[in-house]
C-alpha positions as a printed Julia matrix, in Angstrom:
437×3 Matrix{Float64}:
 57.79   -7.52  -40.22
 56.8    -6.44  -43.59
 58.7    -7.16  -46.48
 61.77   -5.28  -47.33
 61.17   -2.05  -48.85
 63.69   -0.13  -51.11
 64.23    3.68  -51.5
 62.78    3.68  -54.95
 59.88    1.61  -53.89
 59.01    4.01  -50.93
 59.47    6.91  -53.0
 56.98    5.73  -55.74
 54.25    5.67  -52.95
 54.54    9.52  -52.76
 51.62   11.49  -54.19
 53.75   13.74  -56.37
 57.4    14.52  -57.12
 57.39   17.6   -54.44
 56.38   15.35  -51.56
 59.06   12.8   -52.43
 61.58   15.54  -52.51
 60.46   17.05  -48.98
 60.05   13.38  -47.69
 64.16   12.68  -48.45
 64.89   15.97  -46.63
 62.85   14.58  -43.47
 64.64   11.04  -43.26
 66.98   12.43  -41.02
 67.2    11.0   -37.27
 67.7    14.51  -35.55
 64.35   15.78  -36.96
 62.6    12.99  -35.01
 61.88   13.26  -31.26
 60.76    9.51  -30.94
 60.84    6.58  -33.04
 59.4     3.21  -32.59
 57.91    0.13  -34.29
 56.38   -3.37  -33.77
 55.21   -6.35  -35.61
 52.2    -4.31  -37.15
 53.3    -0.51  -37.37
 55.98    2.06  -37.55
 55.41    5.61  -35.6
 57.52    8.67  -34.79
 57.14   12.0   -33.58
 58.6    14.68  -35.85
 59.58   18.42  -35.19
 57.2    20.39  -37.36
 57.14   24.45  -38.02
 57.63   26.38  -34.57
 56.53   24.69  -31.73
 54.44   22.09  -33.48
 55.07   18.31  -33.51
 53.28   15.93  -35.87
 52.81   12.1   -34.79
 52.97    9.77  -37.82
 52.38    6.19  -38.06
 52.32    3.73  -40.61
 50.41    0.16  -40.63
 52.72   -2.22  -41.88
 50.06   -5.08  -42.26
 47.89   -2.91  -44.7
 50.33   -0.25  -45.74
 48.05    2.51  -44.32
 49.49    6.07  -43.17
 48.15    8.49  -40.75
 49.69   11.82  -39.5
 48.59   14.79  -37.52
 49.96   17.12  -39.84
 47.57   19.65  -41.65
 48.46   18.0   -45.32
 45.73   16.64  -47.35
 48.1    14.65  -49.55
 48.01   10.67  -48.93
 50.65    9.68  -47.79
 52.18   13.05  -46.35
 55.96   13.88  -46.73
 56.07   12.84  -42.95
 54.8     9.37  -43.59
 57.35    8.98  -46.59
 60.31   10.41  -44.68
 59.38    7.94  -41.62
 59.35    4.97  -43.88
 62.6     5.81  -45.55
 64.36    6.55  -42.36
 62.94    3.1   -41.11
 64.3     1.6   -44.17
 68.02    3.0   -43.54
 68.15    3.09  -39.93
 66.04    0.6   -38.52
 68.37    0.34  -35.17
 67.09    3.95  -34.54
 63.75    2.71  -33.88
 62.5     1.29  -30.54
 60.9    -2.19  -30.63
 58.13   -2.59  -28.62
 55.31   -4.93  -27.96
 52.92   -2.13  -27.81
 49.67   -2.56  -29.93
 49.71    0.42  -32.41
 46.73    0.73  -34.77
 45.79    3.51  -37.32
 41.96    2.49  -37.03
 40.1     2.02  -33.57
 38.76   -1.62  -33.62
 35.37   -2.12  -34.92
 32.68   -2.84  -32.28
 31.42   -6.26  -32.22
 28.0    -6.45  -30.93
 26.94   -8.47  -28.33
 23.87  -10.68  -28.01
 21.96   -8.23  -26.63
 22.87   -5.68  -29.24
 21.91   -8.03  -31.94
 18.58   -9.05  -30.24
 17.59   -5.29  -30.2
 17.97   -4.76  -33.85
 14.8    -3.71  -35.59
 12.77   -6.29  -37.48
 12.46   -6.02  -41.17
  8.99   -5.13  -42.1
  9.27   -7.4   -45.51
  5.67   -6.42  -46.55
  6.37   -2.91  -46.42
  9.81   -3.62  -48.23
  8.3    -5.21  -50.93
  5.79   -2.44  -51.52
  8.5     0.02  -51.6
 10.46   -2.16  -54.38
  7.2    -2.54  -56.38
  6.5     1.62  -56.21
 10.3     2.12  -57.28
  9.71   -0.57  -59.97
  6.7     1.29  -61.36
  8.3     4.72  -61.31
 11.32    3.51  -63.08
  9.26    1.79  -65.77
  7.35    4.89  -66.38
 10.49    7.08  -66.6
 12.17    4.64  -68.89
  9.02    4.81  -71.17
  9.26    8.37  -71.29
 12.87    8.36  -72.19
 12.51    6.01  -74.89
  9.96    8.65  -76.49
 12.23   11.24  -76.17
 15.2     9.59  -77.67
 12.97    8.49  -80.69
 12.15   12.31  -81.19
 15.79   13.18  -80.88
 17.19   10.94  -83.54
 13.99   11.61  -85.65
 15.02   15.19  -85.78
 18.61   14.18  -86.61
 21.94   14.67  -84.73
 22.57   18.18  -85.92
 19.59   19.53  -84.15
 21.1    17.97  -80.88
 24.27   19.8   -81.47
 22.23   23.03  -81.45
 20.63   22.12  -78.06
 22.08   23.83  -74.91
 22.99   21.66  -71.87
 19.95   22.4   -70.16
 18.08   20.25  -72.81
 20.15   17.08  -71.51
 20.22   18.28  -67.92
 16.21   18.54  -68.1
 15.68   15.19  -69.1
 18.31   13.62  -66.64
 16.43   15.53  -63.9
 13.07   13.45  -64.99
 15.14   10.43  -64.68
 16.29   11.24  -61.09
 12.74   11.72  -60.34
 12.04    8.52  -61.68
 14.61    6.83  -59.37
 16.75    6.02  -62.15
 19.87    7.86  -61.18
 22.45    5.97  -63.2
 20.59    6.59  -66.58
 20.48   10.3   -65.55
 24.27   10.17  -64.99
 24.47    8.76  -68.78
 22.41   11.64  -70.19
 24.4    14.39  -68.67
 27.72   13.09  -69.78
 26.22   12.51  -73.35
 25.32   16.36  -73.1
 28.99   17.27  -73.34
 29.54   15.25  -76.52
 27.95   17.41  -79.45
 30.59   20.12  -78.5
 33.58   17.9   -78.15
 35.02   18.06  -81.6
 35.72   16.12  -84.53
 34.07   12.93  -84.76
 31.37   13.79  -82.03
 28.51   12.61  -84.17
 29.89    8.92  -83.99
 30.58    9.49  -80.11
 27.19   10.68  -79.79
 25.33    8.12  -81.67
 27.46    5.3   -80.13
 26.4     6.64  -76.34
 22.72    7.2   -77.4
 22.71    3.35  -78.61
 23.92    2.15  -75.24
 21.22    4.29  -73.74
 18.7     2.61  -76.06
 19.93   -0.95  -75.52
 19.57   -0.2   -71.75
 16.1     0.84  -72.11
 15.5    -2.42  -74.39
 16.88   -4.71  -72.14
 14.91   -3.2   -68.94
 11.84   -3.89  -71.01
 12.81   -7.72  -71.34
 14.47   -7.83  -67.79
 13.11  -11.45  -66.69
 14.35  -13.05  -69.86
 18.04  -12.6   -69.08
 20.0   -14.66  -66.71
 20.43  -13.34  -63.19
 23.96  -11.8   -64.03
 22.73   -9.83  -67.08
 19.48   -8.83  -64.9
 21.96   -7.27  -62.28
 23.94   -5.29  -64.81
 20.81   -3.71  -65.96
 19.58   -2.74  -62.94
 22.78   -1.41  -61.56
 23.45    0.46  -64.75
 19.94    2.0   -64.15
 20.64    2.83  -60.65
 19.64    0.03  -58.36
 22.27   -1.02  -55.34
 23.42   -4.27  -54.42
 23.57   -5.1   -50.45
 27.1    -4.84  -49.54
 26.89   -6.69  -46.25
 25.32   -9.58  -48.05
 27.81   -9.64  -50.39
 30.47   -9.86  -47.79
 28.96  -13.08  -46.52
 29.98  -15.09  -49.76
 33.03  -16.59  -50.72
 35.59  -14.3   -52.42
 38.63  -14.87  -54.63
 41.93  -14.83  -52.72
 44.96  -13.79  -54.6
 47.84  -11.72  -54.6
 46.2    -8.3   -55.71
 48.22   -5.6   -57.58
 47.1    -2.08  -57.05
 47.89   -0.57  -60.17
 45.73    2.38  -60.42
 43.72    5.12  -58.91
 41.7     7.77  -59.85
 39.52   10.44  -58.07
 36.79   12.55  -59.59
 34.42   15.28  -57.96
 31.02   16.33  -58.36
 28.82   18.53  -56.23
 31.14   18.14  -53.39
 31.11   14.13  -53.73
 34.52   12.74  -54.53
 34.44    9.18  -56.02
 37.78    7.2   -55.78
 38.29    4.43  -58.19
 41.28    1.91  -57.33
 41.92   -0.77  -59.92
 43.42   -4.0   -58.73
 44.93   -7.3   -60.8
 44.99  -10.63  -59.44
 48.15  -12.2   -60.19
 47.01  -15.71  -60.27
 43.44  -15.14  -61.5
 44.46  -12.34  -63.84
 41.22  -10.8   -63.04
 41.05   -7.13  -62.78
 39.12   -5.73  -59.66
 37.47   -2.04  -59.32
 37.15   -0.68  -55.58
 34.84    2.23  -55.52
 34.87    4.71  -52.49
 32.95    7.94  -51.83
 33.56   11.04  -49.62
 31.39   14.12  -49.35
 32.8    17.35  -48.58
 35.74   17.39  -46.2
 35.38   13.56  -45.38
 38.73   11.76  -46.14
 38.83    9.22  -48.77
 40.09    5.58  -48.11
 43.77    5.44  -48.1
 44.21    1.72  -47.65
 45.08    0.95  -51.15
 48.06    2.53  -52.51
 48.93    2.17  -56.02
 52.36    0.61  -56.51
 51.8    -2.01  -53.83
 50.22   -5.33  -53.67
 47.93   -7.14  -50.98
 47.46  -10.81  -50.3
 43.63  -10.47  -49.76
 39.95  -12.25  -50.66
 37.91   -9.99  -52.74
 33.98  -10.38  -53.31
 32.37   -9.37  -56.33
 29.34   -7.55  -57.14
 27.15   -9.91  -59.25
 27.72   -9.07  -62.94
 27.96  -10.81  -66.26
 31.59   -9.41  -66.35
 32.42   -9.17  -62.66
 34.64   -5.79  -61.96
 33.45   -3.96  -58.9
 34.55   -5.64  -55.75
 34.95   -5.41  -52.08
 37.81   -6.22  -49.95
 36.9    -8.9   -47.44
 39.88  -10.19  -45.86
 43.54   -8.67  -45.96
 45.67  -11.8   -45.07
 49.14  -10.4   -45.17
 51.17   -7.33  -44.9
 51.27   -4.98  -48.16
 54.62   -5.43  -50.41
 55.75   -3.5   -53.44
 54.68   -4.4   -56.87
 57.47   -5.67  -58.67
 56.38   -6.16  -62.19
 53.6    -5.09  -64.55
 50.94   -8.01  -65.66
 48.61   -7.76  -68.73
 48.33   -8.14  -72.15
 51.31   -8.84  -74.51
 49.71   -6.81  -77.4
 47.19   -4.05  -78.23
 45.33   -6.92  -80.55
 45.13   -9.11  -77.56
 43.69   -6.36  -75.38
 40.98   -5.37  -78.0
 40.02   -9.12  -78.34
 39.7    -9.25  -74.37
 37.43   -5.78  -74.44
 35.39   -7.37  -77.43
 34.49  -10.28  -75.42
 33.88   -8.12  -72.09
 31.39   -5.8   -74.02
 29.63   -9.03  -75.19
 28.98   -9.96  -71.79
 28.13   -6.55  -70.36
 27.92   -3.75  -73.39
 27.57   -1.04  -70.53
 31.33   -1.19  -69.37
 32.46    2.42  -69.58
 35.89    1.97  -68.25
 37.87   -1.2   -69.29
 41.15   -1.94  -67.18
 44.06   -2.21  -69.41
 47.68   -3.5   -68.39
 50.11   -3.88  -71.33
 53.44   -5.66  -70.7
 55.49   -3.62  -73.0
 54.63   -0.64  -74.89
 56.44    2.53  -76.48
 55.12    5.93  -75.33
 54.92    8.5   -78.48
 55.48   11.94  -77.95
 54.2    14.87  -80.15
 56.91   17.65  -81.18
 55.61   19.96  -77.99
 56.35   17.02  -75.69
 52.9    16.05  -75.08
 51.99   12.01  -75.1
 50.27   11.26  -78.26
 49.56    7.46  -77.32
 51.53    4.28  -76.63
 52.61    1.68  -79.42
 53.31   -1.86  -78.91
 55.94   -4.11  -80.71
 53.91   -4.5   -83.73
 53.17   -0.75  -84.28
 49.45   -0.98  -83.15
 48.74    2.11  -81.07
 46.38    3.63  -78.5
 45.82    7.37  -78.46
 45.99    8.8   -75.02
 44.3    11.68  -73.22
 44.43   12.9   -69.73
 48.26   13.23  -68.91
 49.35   16.35  -67.26
 52.7    17.93  -68.3
 54.34   16.76  -65.11
 53.42   13.32  -65.96
 54.48   13.36  -69.32
 57.98   14.03  -68.37
 57.76   11.07  -65.75
 56.9     8.74  -68.26
 59.37    9.98  -70.95
 61.86    9.79  -68.14
 60.74    6.31  -67.06
 61.0     4.97  -70.83
 63.79    6.78  -72.51
 62.31    5.63  -75.82
 62.25    2.08  -74.66
 59.21   -0.22  -73.79
 57.27   -0.08  -70.39
 54.72   -1.7   -68.65
 51.63    0.31  -68.4
 48.01    0.46  -66.84
 45.06    2.49  -67.35
 41.72    2.87  -68.52
 40.11    2.23  -71.83
 36.88    3.86  -72.83
 36.49    2.42  -76.48
 38.19    5.77  -77.73
 40.94    6.96  -75.88
 43.28    5.33  -73.25
 43.87    7.05  -69.98
 47.3     5.98  -68.47
 47.32    5.87  -64.55
 50.54    4.16  -63.93
 53.84    3.0   -65.84
 56.63    0.31  -64.55
 60.18   -0.16  -65.68
 63.43   -1.28  -64.14
 61.94   -1.84  -60.92
 60.3     1.59  -60.86
 56.65    2.04  -60.36
 55.43    5.84  -61.27
 51.76    6.97  -60.6
 50.5     8.7   -63.52
 47.17   10.17  -62.25
 45.38    9.96  -58.59
């Protein structure tokens, strides 16, 4: 079976405090019509509202949750309640050799299926690649002229431009098949109205775009890893099927943070992992459009013994999970840098290898949250007094952080964008708290 989970560790998996509270009320034997488990899974049937019953399953090997209830939260209160009940009253569950899985097995094609695959037309493929390269080249040349005109007129003129000024330029880059640069311009468009210090932030981001243009013009002169970074930033993708054939990095990967953003019905989920032995960060990126569900196999506060393969880069971060070797277990510590200056040194070295890193993963072992008079979190400070300013912490999360720290040092994980720190999770006294999802 899986490692032993404590009540505190199970409740830390809840997506919010209300789910945790409701789950505890469901961890009662009389509310479950049937209960079972085996080496792979735990399952149960819970009496819902009225005549409805909900079938809840927990895959112990990968710590994945599934429930037939209408809740969109992952894991839902029924899953957490079932997990709590199993931790308290395992004898109430019937052990069975029945195979129970949350996911249907992937179809393994037979020889006949493989032989009917379409033959790749390499000549046509090369022609399409050349056409795209030419379109991107033309788009980047136009962008360089546009940037030169913008800077020549002065940043004050940029502040007076409507958002459509940036969006129109971004749309031309989409037409030029450079969607990555288009996204950069759209994000830059909000900077002139972002308050004090906007001039420095705007010039910094324009400089990154210009550096990308310069790098693309001399693409063939760089090492393969730097070429990959430039092409990725512009919008080329790497073949994931081919990537999964490569040898990866096996480690105990701590799942320390997760963040979801949405734009035009497309949701992007960023999960941050940290290798216990390799001391390497890994970013897992998943997408879902409209009502499609996001991946739920990576739950902050847990760890997996897995092999990850990294996308080619001078500073590899983005990766794919290739193989999970053992069941998930709880995170029992916060790894990372011993001080903020040490983190800044690592950040500088990372930028030297890949200057287009937008979010740098930061794990700090012992920092003290600093709060304003109104209770909001102003930043985190290390033992030597160095401080990172924070952003994006909602009031509920601020109180969670305050309760966890009590004025004392905690471990914390989040993203550093070069200006502000976004906390995603915190850890102290065997308690892991998710601050953002």
